[in-house]
Amino acid sequence: MPRNPRYDILFQPVQIGPKTAPNRFFQVPHASGMTNAAPRVRAAFRGMKAEGGWGVVCTGACSVHPSSDDSPFPNATLWDDADIKAHALMCDAVHDHGALAGVELWHGGAAAMNRTTRYAPLSPSGVPWMATHVGFMTSARPKVMDAGDIRDLIRWHADAARRAEQAGFDILYVYSGMGYLPYQFLLSDYNRRTDAYGGNVQNRCRLTLELIDAVREATQGRCAVALRVSMQELRARPSDVAESEAHEVMGHLKDAPDLFDVKMDYSAFDCSPSRFSAEGSHEATVAFMKTVTGKPVVGVGRFTSPDTMVSMIKRGVLDLIGGARPSIADPFLPAKINEGREAEIRECIGCNLCISSWHDGVWVRCTQNPTAGEEWRRGWHPEKVAKDAKGSALVIGGGPAGLEAALVLARRGMQVSVAEAGRDFGGRLLWESSLPGLRQWFRVIDYRLGQLQAMANVRLFPESPMTAQDALDFGADHIVVATGADWDRALCGPNEIPEGRVDGPGVYTPTDLERGAMPQGPVIVHDFDNYYMGSALSEMLADRGLPVTHVTTAGTAAAWGFMTNEQPQVHQSFVRRGIVLRTSERVVSFAGGTARLAHMLSGV
């Protein structure tokens, strides 16, 4: 199909210093869990995006020196010449499809724990990052950088830039964002220096400017230099000479790099789940950039709608459409728009399972794209499936798992029948997507059902409950059972495993609520799943006017939601809704309208 002319602007080339991006689709640096230890995995993962039409494809954070060691969280390195070959594989994979390759040169400063290398963390003024999550906590305190340390940092960036060019990278980032070392110099909270690198805003910008110059000079201007900078905190701070400190900082930096990549300060807002943030949510913070610089600007916002992308460009908010999560969910998003197949885009649902992978220290995974992270090891392709299966298959259950199984089997060449007991396909998501903030999750069903409905070798049977004998009598060569599960009524024991049961009047599980039950009067939501369900139910019940007390066995609400960037906004949501939160407690019993609680550690 021909491309819709209203999307032509997305496919215009963009000049970035000495390089030309073939279109406006820019896969910004994002974590993938793929370090130098897995170079072929990384090359295949990034190369797939170039194949799918992304004009620029970047790595995630790439450490410039052992004093920036993020272990146990995965990060790549350009510490010495031995690292060059591993990165060259990715650059080659990206260049094979006509895209530019970018690398994010990174030093974490006080935010890097250096657990493996045991270097003292570096910082402008010795101010530590007091992380509240155990994965980031440390007893180490950072060293105040002296003039020699600053010279070393600049040299490390220059050395890494030369190695990056040898590997084949076209765009080299200086990373002054997200609380990392160059940004620590920009922000007065970290920077309390009284020398030429501290004090007023101009002095605080000095290091970033010197790093940009050093990276450019290291490659003699052959590579483009990008600056990644966070604006959330700076926009909120007043300035005596400009609208905000962000405007003042940009007054000093506006001509320095070849490209600005703008983002938020905190991961929970930079990579906010769809549960709390709509597409394009960064605009209010970053829209001013194009009013102060003539250099191209790229930004993100979980962009999946081509109309939103066009709007961002035509209204002068961005020059390039940044994608991290959408590029994982559908590496072929640009190609589908280019070919008039935008209805086939596998849209990111904003569940943030991808970012949880980095927190887990593993290769990226995706709810929408099961091939993510398996392009090399298993040879999986998001758009091409081998026609290697024959015969017929009956899939029992039309929820997320059943529809995904049916889609893969149909693409492999089988005759597929899907039997769903209910009137509508969607399974658990028919109800879960009605909970506060979770509507975007139904994209999982919309995409799969839309694909299946267009396939001649697929038959869909709603309102078709099946017994075991019915399934056998159907006569399919293969049977897939994907009928889901119900929530249990177990309580949580002091050893943090299910123990005992609670039943009787006034006791409900999420399954009961899904089937129409609704509590009356004050409600306790006992959450020891610690992901999204408990907090979403508390929000839903509060929205219906019920007094809600949320009891969790963990130290915070939605404790696993830290992994998906939900946790901070869950707590804020509870405050807005008046939900009472009790942490580190479990329900021991419930009878006669009275719940007995015990502390998880003390038992009292």
Coordinates of C-alpha atoms in Angstrom, one line a residue:
M1 CA 0.0 0.0 0.0
P2 CA 1.3 3.5 -0.7
R3 CA 2.2 5.8 2.2
N4 CA -0.4 8.2 3.4
P5 CA 0.9 11.6 2.1
R6 CA 0.1 13.3 5.5
Y7 CA 3.0 11.2 6.9
D8 CA 5.5 12.3 4.3
I9 CA 7.2 14.7 6.7
L10 CA 8.2 11.8 8.9
F11 CA 10.4 10.4 6.1
Q12 CA 12.3 13.6 5.4
P13 CA 16.1 13.4 6.0
V14 CA 17.5 15.5 8.9
Q15 CA 21.0 16.9 9.0
I16 CA 22.8 16.2 12.3
G17 CA 26.2 17.9 12.1
P18 CA 28.3 16.0 9.6
K19 CA 25.8 13.1 9.4
T20 CA 22.4 12.8 7.7
A21 CA 19.6 10.8 9.3
P22 CA 17.6 9.2 6.5
N23 CA 14.3 9.9 8.2
R24 CA 12.9 11.4 11.5
F25 CA 12.6 8.1 13.3
F26 CA 15.2 8.0 16.0
Q27 CA 15.7 5.1 18.4
V28 CA 17.1 6.9 21.4
P29 CA 19.5 5.3 23.8
H30 CA 17.7 2.9 26.1
A31 CA 18.7 0.0 28.3
S32 CA 18.6 -3.4 26.8
G33 CA 20.4 -5.5 29.3
M34 CA 22.9 -6.4 26.5
T35 CA 26.4 -5.7 27.6
N36 CA 29.7 -6.3 25.7
A37 CA 29.4 -9.9 27.0
A38 CA 26.5 -10.5 24.5
P39 CA 27.6 -8.6 21.4
R40 CA 25.7 -10.7 18.9
V41 CA 22.5 -10.5 20.9
R42 CA 22.9 -6.7 21.0
A43 CA 23.7 -6.4 17.3
A44 CA 20.7 -8.5 16.3
F45 CA 18.4 -6.6 18.7
R46 CA 19.5 -3.1 17.4
G47 CA 19.9 -4.3 13.8
M48 CA 16.3 -5.4 13.8
K49 CA 15.2 -1.8 14.5
A50 CA 17.3 -0.5 11.6
E51 CA 15.7 -3.2 9.4
G52 CA 12.3 -1.9 10.5
G53 CA 13.1 1.6 9.3
W54 CA 14.4 3.5 12.3
G55 CA 16.8 6.1 10.7
V56 CA 19.0 6.3 13.8
V57 CA 19.6 3.4 16.2
C58 CA 21.6 4.0 19.5
T59 CA 23.0 1.8 22.2
G60 CA 22.1 2.3 25.9
A61 CA 24.5 3.7 28.4
C62 CA 28.1 2.9 27.6
S63 CA 30.6 3.5 30.4
V64 CA 33.7 5.5 29.5
H65 CA 35.8 4.4 32.5
P66 CA 35.8 1.7 35.3
S67 CA 35.0 4.5 37.8
S68 CA 31.5 4.4 36.2
D69 CA 30.4 0.8 36.9
D70 CA 26.7 0.2 37.3
S71 CA 26.8 -3.5 38.3
P72 CA 24.7 -5.5 39.0
F73 CA 22.7 -3.6 36.5
P74 CA 24.0 -4.2 33.0
N75 CA 25.9 -1.6 31.1
A76 CA 28.2 -1.6 28.1
T77 CA 31.7 -0.3 28.2
L78 CA 34.3 1.5 26.0
W79 CA 37.1 1.3 28.5
D80 CA 39.8 0.1 26.2
D81 CA 40.5 -1.0 22.6
A82 CA 39.3 -4.6 23.4
D83 CA 35.8 -3.2 23.6
I84 CA 35.8 -1.9 20.0
K85 CA 35.1 -5.2 18.3
A86 CA 32.0 -6.0 20.3
H87 CA 30.4 -2.6 19.4
A88 CA 31.5 -2.9 15.7
L89 CA 29.1 -5.9 15.4
M90 CA 26.2 -3.6 16.3
C91 CA 27.3 -0.8 14.1
D92 CA 27.6 -3.1 11.1
A93 CA 24.1 -4.5 11.7
V94 CA 22.7 -1.0 11.9
H95 CA 24.6 0.2 8.8
D96 CA 23.5 -2.8 6.8
H97 CA 20.0 -1.3 6.7
G98 CA 21.1 2.2 6.0
A99 CA 20.6 3.7 9.5
L100 CA 23.0 5.7 11.6
A101 CA 24.5 4.2 14.7
G102 CA 24.7 6.2 18.0
V103 CA 26.5 5.5 21.3
E104 CA 25.6 7.1 24.6
L105 CA 28.9 7.9 26.4
W106 CA 28.1 7.6 30.1
H107 CA 29.7 8.4 33.5
G108 CA 27.4 7.8 36.4
G109 CA 29.4 9.8 39.0
A110 CA 27.8 9.6 42.4
A111 CA 25.0 7.5 41.0
A112 CA 27.4 4.7 40.0
M113 CA 28.1 2.3 42.9
N114 CA 31.2 0.7 41.3
R115 CA 30.5 -2.6 43.1
T116 CA 32.7 -4.6 40.7
T117 CA 35.5 -2.2 40.0
R118 CA 35.6 -0.8 43.6
Y119 CA 36.6 2.6 42.4
A120 CA 35.5 5.5 44.6
P121 CA 32.4 7.2 43.0
L122 CA 33.1 10.6 41.7
S123 CA 31.0 13.7 42.2
P124 CA 31.3 17.5 41.9
S125 CA 31.0 18.1 45.7
G126 CA 30.8 14.8 47.5
V127 CA 27.0 14.8 47.6
P128 CA 25.9 11.1 47.6
W129 CA 22.8 9.7 45.8
M130 CA 20.7 8.5 48.7
A131 CA 18.8 5.8 46.9
T132 CA 15.7 4.3 48.6
H133 CA 15.7 1.0 46.6
V134 CA 18.0 -1.7 47.9
G135 CA 19.3 -2.4 44.4
F136 CA 20.9 1.0 44.3
M137 CA 21.9 1.4 47.9
T138 CA 25.5 1.6 49.0
S139 CA 27.5 2.5 52.0
A140 CA 30.2 4.1 49.8
R141 CA 30.4 7.9 49.6
P142 CA 31.7 9.8 46.6
K143 CA 35.0 11.5 46.2
V144 CA 35.0 15.3 45.6
M145 CA 36.6 15.7 42.1
D146 CA 39.7 17.9 42.0
A147 CA 41.1 19.6 38.8
G148 CA 43.0 16.4 37.9
D149 CA 39.8 14.3 38.1
I150 CA 38.0 16.7 35.8
R151 CA 40.8 16.5 33.3
D152 CA 40.7 12.7 33.5
L153 CA 36.9 12.7 32.9
I154 CA 37.3 14.8 29.8
R155 CA 40.2 12.6 28.6
W156 CA 38.1 9.5 29.2
H157 CA 35.3 10.8 27.1
A158 CA 37.8 11.7 24.3
D159 CA 39.4 8.3 24.4
A160 CA 35.9 6.6 24.4
A161 CA 34.9 8.8 21.4
R162 CA 37.9 7.7 19.4
R163 CA 37.1 4.0 20.1
A164 CA 33.5 4.6 19.3
E165 CA 34.4 6.0 15.9
Q166 CA 36.7 3.0 15.3
A167 CA 33.7 0.8 16.1
G168 CA 31.7 2.6 13.4
F169 CA 29.4 4.9 15.4
D170 CA 28.1 8.0 13.6
I171 CA 26.6 9.9 16.6
L172 CA 28.5 10.2 19.9
Y173 CA 26.5 11.3 23.0
V174 CA 27.5 13.4 25.9
Y175 CA 25.1 12.3 28.7
S176 CA 24.2 15.2 31.0
G177 CA 20.9 13.8 32.3
M178 CA 19.1 11.5 34.7
G179 CA 21.3 12.4 37.7
Y180 CA 24.6 11.2 36.1
L181 CA 27.9 13.0 36.5
P182 CA 27.8 15.8 33.9
Y183 CA 24.3 16.6 35.0
Q184 CA 25.5 16.6 38.6
F185 CA 27.6 19.6 37.6
L186 CA 24.6 21.3 36.1
L187 CA 22.3 20.9 39.1
S188 CA 23.0 23.0 42.2
D189 CA 21.8 20.2 44.5
Y190 CA 25.0 18.3 43.6
N191 CA 27.3 21.1 42.6
R192 CA 28.4 23.2 45.5
R193 CA 31.8 24.1 44.1
T194 CA 33.4 27.5 44.3
D195 CA 35.8 27.1 41.4
A196 CA 35.2 27.7 37.7
Y197 CA 32.9 24.6 37.5
G198 CA 30.5 25.7 40.3
G199 CA 28.4 28.6 41.5
N200 CA 26.4 30.4 38.7
V201 CA 24.7 28.6 35.9
Q202 CA 27.4 29.5 33.3
N203 CA 30.1 27.9 35.5
R204 CA 27.9 24.8 36.1
C205 CA 27.6 24.4 32.3
R206 CA 31.3 24.5 31.8
L207 CA 32.0 20.8 32.1
T208 CA 29.2 19.8 29.7
L209 CA 30.6 22.3 27.1
E210 CA 34.2 21.0 27.6
L211 CA 33.0 17.4 27.2
I212 CA 31.2 18.3 23.9
D213 CA 34.3 20.0 22.6
A214 CA 36.5 17.1 23.6
V215 CA 34.3 14.5 21.9
R216 CA 34.1 16.5 18.7
E217 CA 37.9 17.2 18.7
A218 CA 38.6 13.5 19.3
T219 CA 37.0 12.6 16.0
Q220 CA 38.1 15.8 14.3
G221 CA 34.5 16.6 13.5
R222 CA 33.8 13.5 11.6
C223 CA 31.1 12.2 14.0
A224 CA 28.0 14.1 15.1
V225 CA 27.9 15.0 18.8
A226 CA 24.6 14.8 20.6
L227 CA 23.8 16.1 24.1
R228 CA 21.3 14.2 26.2
V229 CA 20.0 16.5 28.9
S230 CA 17.2 16.3 31.5
M231 CA 14.9 19.3 31.9
Q232 CA 12.4 18.3 34.5
E233 CA 14.2 19.8 37.5
L234 CA 15.7 22.7 35.7
R235 CA 12.3 23.8 34.3
A236 CA 11.0 23.9 37.8
R237 CA 13.7 26.2 39.1
P238 CA 13.4 30.0 38.9
S239 CA 16.1 32.0 37.2
D240 CA 17.0 35.7 37.7
V241 CA 17.8 36.1 34.0
A242 CA 15.5 33.7 32.2
E243 CA 12.1 32.0 32.4
S244 CA 13.7 29.1 34.3
E245 CA 17.1 27.5 34.9
A246 CA 16.4 25.3 32.0
H247 CA 16.2 28.3 29.7
E248 CA 19.3 29.8 31.2
V249 CA 21.2 26.5 30.8
M250 CA 20.1 26.3 27.2
G251 CA 21.3 29.8 26.6
H252 CA 24.8 28.6 27.3
L253 CA 24.5 25.2 25.5
K254 CA 22.2 26.1 22.5
D255 CA 25.0 26.0 19.9
A256 CA 27.3 23.4 21.3
P257 CA 26.1 20.0 20.2
D258 CA 24.8 18.9 16.8
L259 CA 21.7 17.5 18.3
F260 CA 19.8 17.8 21.6
D261 CA 18.1 14.7 23.1
V262 CA 15.8 16.0 25.8
K263 CA 14.3 13.9 28.6
M264 CA 13.0 14.0 32.2
D265 CA 15.1 13.6 35.3
Y266 CA 13.5 10.7 37.0
S267 CA 12.9 7.3 35.4
A268 CA 9.4 7.1 36.8
F269 CA 8.4 10.1 34.8
D270 CA 10.8 9.8 31.8
C271 CA 9.6 6.3 31.2
S272 CA 6.2 6.7 32.8
P273 CA 3.7 3.8 32.5
S274 CA 0.6 4.4 30.5
R275 CA -1.3 3.8 33.7
F276 CA -0.3 7.4 34.7
S277 CA 0.9 9.2 31.6
A278 CA -0.6 9.7 28.1
E279 CA 1.3 9.6 24.8
G280 CA 3.4 12.8 24.4
S281 CA 3.4 13.6 28.1
H282 CA 6.9 15.2 28.0
E283 CA 5.7 18.1 25.8
A284 CA 4.9 20.5 28.6
T285 CA 8.5 20.2 29.9
V286 CA 10.5 20.1 26.6
A287 CA 8.5 22.1 24.1
F288 CA 10.5 25.3 24.8
M289 CA 13.7 23.7 23.4
K290 CA 13.0 24.7 19.8
T291 CA 12.5 28.4 20.8
V292 CA 16.0 28.7 22.1
T293 CA 18.1 26.5 19.7
G294 CA 18.3 26.0 16.0
K295 CA 19.9 22.6 16.4
P296 CA 17.7 19.5 15.8
V297 CA 15.9 18.2 18.9
V298 CA 14.7 14.7 19.6
G299 CA 12.5 13.6 22.4
V300 CA 10.3 10.8 23.5
G301 CA 6.8 10.3 24.8
R302 CA 5.7 6.7 24.0
F303 CA 4.8 7.8 20.5
T304 CA 2.8 5.2 18.6
S305 CA 0.4 7.4 16.6
P306 CA 1.8 8.7 13.3
D307 CA -0.6 11.7 13.6
T308 CA 0.8 12.6 17.0
M309 CA 4.3 12.3 15.5
V310 CA 3.4 14.7 12.6
S311 CA 1.9 17.1 15.1
M312 CA 5.0 17.2 17.2
I313 CA 7.1 18.2 14.1
K314 CA 4.6 20.6 12.5
R315 CA 4.1 22.4 15.8
G316 CA 7.8 22.8 16.3
V317 CA 8.1 20.7 19.4
L318 CA 10.6 18.1 18.0
D319 CA 12.6 17.6 14.8
L320 CA 13.0 13.8 15.3
I321 CA 10.6 11.3 16.8
G322 CA 12.4 9.5 19.6
G323 CA 11.4 6.0 20.4
A324 CA 12.5 3.6 23.1
R325 CA 9.5 1.5 24.3
P326 CA 7.6 1.8 20.9
S327 CA 10.8 0.6 19.1
I328 CA 10.8 -2.5 21.2
A329 CA 7.1 -3.2 20.9
D330 CA 7.3 -2.8 17.1
P331 CA 10.8 -2.5 15.5
F332 CA 8.9 -2.2 12.2
L333 CA 6.8 0.8 13.2
P334 CA 8.5 3.2 10.7
A335 CA 8.2 0.6 7.9
K336 CA 4.6 0.1 8.5
I337 CA 3.8 3.8 8.3
N338 CA 6.0 4.1 5.2
E339 CA 4.1 1.3 3.5
G340 CA 0.6 2.4 4.5
R341 CA 0.2 -0.3 7.1
E342 CA -0.1 1.8 10.1
A343 CA -3.2 -0.2 11.2
E344 CA -0.7 -3.1 11.7
I345 CA 1.5 -1.3 14.2
R346 CA 2.0 -3.4 17.4
E347 CA 1.6 -0.5 19.7
C348 CA 3.4 -0.2 23.0
I349 CA 1.0 -0.6 25.9
G350 CA 3.2 1.3 28.4
C351 CA 3.3 -1.6 30.8
N352 CA 7.1 -1.1 31.3
L353 CA 8.0 -4.8 31.4
C354 CA 10.9 -3.7 29.3
I355 CA 12.4 -1.4 32.0
S356 CA 11.9 -4.2 34.5
S357 CA 14.3 -6.3 32.5
W358 CA 17.1 -3.8 33.2
H359 CA 16.3 -3.7 36.9
D360 CA 16.4 -7.5 36.8
G361 CA 19.8 -7.4 34.9
V362 CA 18.6 -9.4 32.0
W363 CA 18.0 -9.0 28.3
V364 CA 15.0 -6.9 27.4
R365 CA 11.6 -8.5 27.1
C366 CA 8.2 -7.1 25.9
T367 CA 4.6 -7.8 26.5
Q368 CA 3.7 -6.9 22.9
N369 CA 6.8 -8.3 21.1
P370 CA 7.8 -11.8 22.3
T371 CA 10.7 -11.8 19.9
A372 CA 12.5 -8.9 21.7
G373 CA 15.8 -10.0 23.0
E374 CA 15.6 -13.4 21.1
E375 CA 16.5 -12.2 17.6
W376 CA 20.0 -13.8 17.7
R377 CA 19.7 -16.7 20.2
R378 CA 16.5 -18.1 18.8
G379 CA 16.5 -16.4 15.4
W380 CA 13.1 -14.9 16.1
H381 CA 11.9 -12.1 13.8
P382 CA 8.9 -9.9 14.7
E383 CA 7.5 -9.9 11.2
K384 CA 8.8 -13.0 9.5
V385 CA 7.7 -16.5 10.7
A386 CA 8.8 -19.7 9.0
K387 CA 5.9 -21.5 7.3
D388 CA 7.1 -24.8 8.9
A389 CA 3.9 -26.2 10.5
K390 CA 1.2 -28.3 9.0
G391 CA -2.2 -29.6 10.1
S392 CA -4.7 -28.0 12.4
A393 CA -4.8 -26.6 15.9
L394 CA -7.6 -25.9 18.3
V395 CA -6.9 -23.1 20.8
I396 CA -9.2 -23.1 23.8
G397 CA -9.4 -19.6 25.3
G398 CA -9.4 -16.3 23.6
G399 CA -7.5 -14.2 26.1
P400 CA -3.9 -12.8 25.6
A401 CA -2.2 -16.2 25.7
G402 CA -4.7 -17.9 23.5
L403 CA -4.7 -15.2 20.8
E404 CA -0.9 -15.1 20.8
A405 CA -0.7 -18.9 20.4
A406 CA -3.2 -18.8 17.6
L407 CA -1.5 -16.0 15.8
V408 CA 1.9 -17.7 15.9
L409 CA 0.5 -21.1 14.8
A410 CA -1.5 -19.4 12.0
R411 CA 1.6 -17.6 10.7
R412 CA 3.5 -20.9 10.8
G413 CA 0.9 -22.3 8.3
M414 CA -1.6 -24.2 10.5
Q415 CA -5.3 -24.2 10.2
V416 CA -6.3 -22.6 13.5
S417 CA -9.6 -22.5 15.4
V418 CA -10.0 -20.4 18.5
A419 CA -12.9 -21.3 20.9
E420 CA -13.8 -18.7 23.5
A421 CA -16.4 -19.5 26.1
G422 CA -17.5 -15.8 26.4
R423 CA -19.2 -13.5 24.0
D424 CA -16.1 -11.4 23.5
F425 CA -12.4 -12.2 23.0
G426 CA -10.0 -10.7 25.4
G427 CA -10.0 -12.9 28.5
R428 CA -8.7 -11.3 31.6
L429 CA -8.1 -8.0 29.8
L430 CA -11.8 -7.4 29.2
W431 CA -12.1 -6.5 32.9
E432 CA -8.5 -5.6 33.8
S433 CA -8.3 -2.9 31.1
S434 CA -11.3 -1.2 32.8
L435 CA -9.3 -0.6 36.0
P436 CA -8.0 2.9 36.5
G437 CA -5.2 3.7 34.0
L438 CA -5.1 0.3 32.3
R439 CA -7.1 0.9 29.2
Q440 CA -4.0 0.9 27.0
W441 CA -3.4 -2.7 27.9
F442 CA -6.2 -3.8 25.7
R443 CA -3.9 -3.1 22.7
V444 CA -2.6 -6.6 23.3
I445 CA -6.0 -7.9 22.3
D446 CA -6.7 -5.4 19.6
Y447 CA -3.5 -6.2 17.7
R448 CA -3.8 -9.9 17.9
L449 CA -7.5 -10.1 17.2
G450 CA -7.2 -7.7 14.2
Q451 CA -4.4 -9.9 12.7
L452 CA -6.4 -13.1 13.2
Q453 CA -9.6 -11.7 11.7
A454 CA -7.7 -11.0 8.5
M455 CA -6.2 -14.5 8.1
A456 CA -7.9 -17.0 5.9
N457 CA -6.6 -20.0 7.8
V458 CA -8.2 -18.8 11.1
R459 CA -11.7 -19.4 12.5
L460 CA -12.9 -17.6 15.6
F461 CA -15.7 -19.1 17.7
P462 CA -17.1 -16.9 20.5
E463 CA -19.6 -18.2 23.0
S464 CA -18.2 -21.7 22.6
P465 CA -17.4 -23.3 25.9
M466 CA -15.8 -26.7 25.6
T467 CA -15.4 -29.8 27.7
A468 CA -12.5 -32.1 27.4
Q469 CA -14.6 -34.4 25.2
D470 CA -15.7 -31.5 23.0
A471 CA -12.1 -30.7 22.4
L472 CA -11.2 -34.3 21.5
D473 CA -14.3 -34.6 19.3
F474 CA -13.3 -31.4 17.4
G475 CA -10.7 -33.4 15.5
A476 CA -7.8 -31.0 15.5
D477 CA -4.3 -32.3 15.2
H478 CA -3.1 -30.2 18.1
I479 CA -4.9 -28.7 21.1
V480 CA -3.7 -25.6 23.0
V481 CA -5.4 -25.0 26.4
A482 CA -5.2 -21.3 27.3
T483 CA -8.1 -20.9 29.7
G484 CA -6.3 -18.8 32.3
A485 CA -6.6 -19.0 36.1
D486 CA -8.5 -17.6 39.1
W487 CA -7.1 -15.7 42.0
D488 CA -6.6 -17.8 45.1
R489 CA -8.1 -17.1 48.6
A490 CA -4.8 -17.9 50.4
L491 CA -3.3 -15.7 53.0
C492 CA 0.3 -14.8 53.3
G493 CA 2.3 -16.6 56.0
P494 CA 5.2 -15.1 58.0
N495 CA 7.6 -17.0 55.7
E496 CA 6.2 -15.1 52.7
I497 CA 4.5 -18.1 51.0
P498 CA 0.7 -18.7 50.7
E499 CA -0.6 -20.1 54.0
G500 CA -4.2 -20.9 55.0
R501 CA -7.3 -19.5 53.5
V502 CA -9.7 -16.7 54.3
D503 CA -13.3 -17.2 53.2
G504 CA -16.9 -16.3 54.2
P505 CA -19.1 -13.2 53.8
G506 CA -17.3 -10.0 52.9
V507 CA -14.2 -11.8 51.4
Y508 CA -13.5 -11.3 47.8
T509 CA -10.8 -12.1 45.3
P510 CA -10.1 -10.1 42.1
T511 CA -11.9 -12.9 40.2
D512 CA -15.0 -12.2 42.3
L513 CA -14.9 -8.5 41.4
E514 CA -14.3 -9.4 37.8
R515 CA -17.5 -11.5 37.9
G516 CA -19.6 -8.6 39.3
A517 CA -19.3 -8.8 43.1
M518 CA -18.9 -5.4 44.8
P519 CA -18.0 -4.9 48.4
Q520 CA -19.9 -2.5 50.6
G521 CA -18.7 -0.3 53.4
P522 CA -15.0 0.1 54.4
V523 CA -12.7 -2.2 52.5
I524 CA -9.3 -3.7 53.1
V525 CA -7.3 -4.6 50.0
H526 CA -4.7 -7.2 51.1
D527 CA -1.9 -7.1 48.6
F528 CA 0.9 -9.7 48.7
D529 CA 1.1 -10.0 44.9
N530 CA 2.8 -6.5 45.0
Y531 CA 2.4 -5.8 41.3
Y532 CA -0.4 -3.8 39.7
M533 CA -3.5 -5.6 40.7
G534 CA -3.8 -4.7 44.4
S535 CA -3.1 -1.0 43.9
A536 CA -5.4 -0.8 40.9
L537 CA -8.2 -2.4 42.9
S538 CA -7.7 0.0 45.7
E539 CA -8.0 2.9 43.2
M540 CA -11.1 1.4 41.6
L541 CA -12.9 0.9 44.9
A542 CA -11.9 4.4 46.1
D543 CA -13.2 5.9 42.9
R544 CA -16.6 4.2 43.7
G545 CA -16.7 6.1 47.0
L546 CA -15.6 3.3 49.4
P547 CA -13.2 4.0 52.2
V548 CA -10.1 1.9 51.4
T549 CA -7.2 0.7 53.5
H550 CA -4.4 -0.9 51.4
V551 CA -2.5 -3.5 53.4
T552 CA 0.7 -4.8 51.9
T553 CA 3.3 -7.3 53.1
A554 CA 6.0 -5.1 51.5
G555 CA 7.5 -1.9 52.6
T556 CA 5.8 0.1 49.9
A557 CA 2.6 -0.1 47.9
A558 CA 3.0 -2.0 44.6
A559 CA 6.6 -3.0 45.7
W560 CA 7.3 -4.8 42.4
G561 CA 6.0 -1.7 40.6
F562 CA 9.4 -0.2 41.3
M563 CA 10.6 -2.4 38.5
T564 CA 8.1 -0.9 36.1
N565 CA 8.3 2.7 37.3
E566 CA 4.8 2.6 38.7
Q567 CA 5.6 2.7 42.4
P568 CA 6.1 6.5 43.0
Q569 CA 2.9 7.4 41.1
V570 CA 0.9 4.7 42.9
H571 CA 1.8 6.4 46.2
Q572 CA 0.8 9.7 44.8
S573 CA -2.4 8.2 43.5
F574 CA -3.2 6.9 47.0
V575 CA -2.8 10.3 48.5
R576 CA -5.1 11.9 45.9
R577 CA -7.8 9.3 46.5
G578 CA -7.5 9.3 50.3
I579 CA -6.4 5.6 50.4
V580 CA -4.9 4.6 53.7
L581 CA -1.7 2.7 53.3
R582 CA -0.3 0.1 55.8
T583 CA 3.0 -1.5 55.0
S584 CA 4.9 -4.6 56.1
E585 CA 1.8 -6.2 57.5
R586 CA -0.3 -9.2 56.6
V587 CA -3.9 -10.2 57.3
V588 CA -3.9 -13.1 59.8
S589 CA -7.7 -13.6 59.9
F590 CA -11.0 -11.9 59.0
A591 CA -14.3 -12.6 60.8
G592 CA -17.4 -10.6 61.7
G593 CA -16.1 -7.5 59.8
T594 CA -12.9 -7.4 61.8
A595 CA -9.4 -8.1 60.3
R596 CA -6.5 -9.1 62.4
L597 CA -3.1 -7.9 61.2
A598 CA 0.5 -8.8 62.1
H599 CA 3.8 -7.2 61.2
M600 CA 5.8 -9.2 58.7
L601 CA 9.0 -9.0 60.7
S602 CA 8.0 -8.7 64.3
G603 CA 4.8 -10.8 64.1
V604 CA 3.0 -8.2 66.3

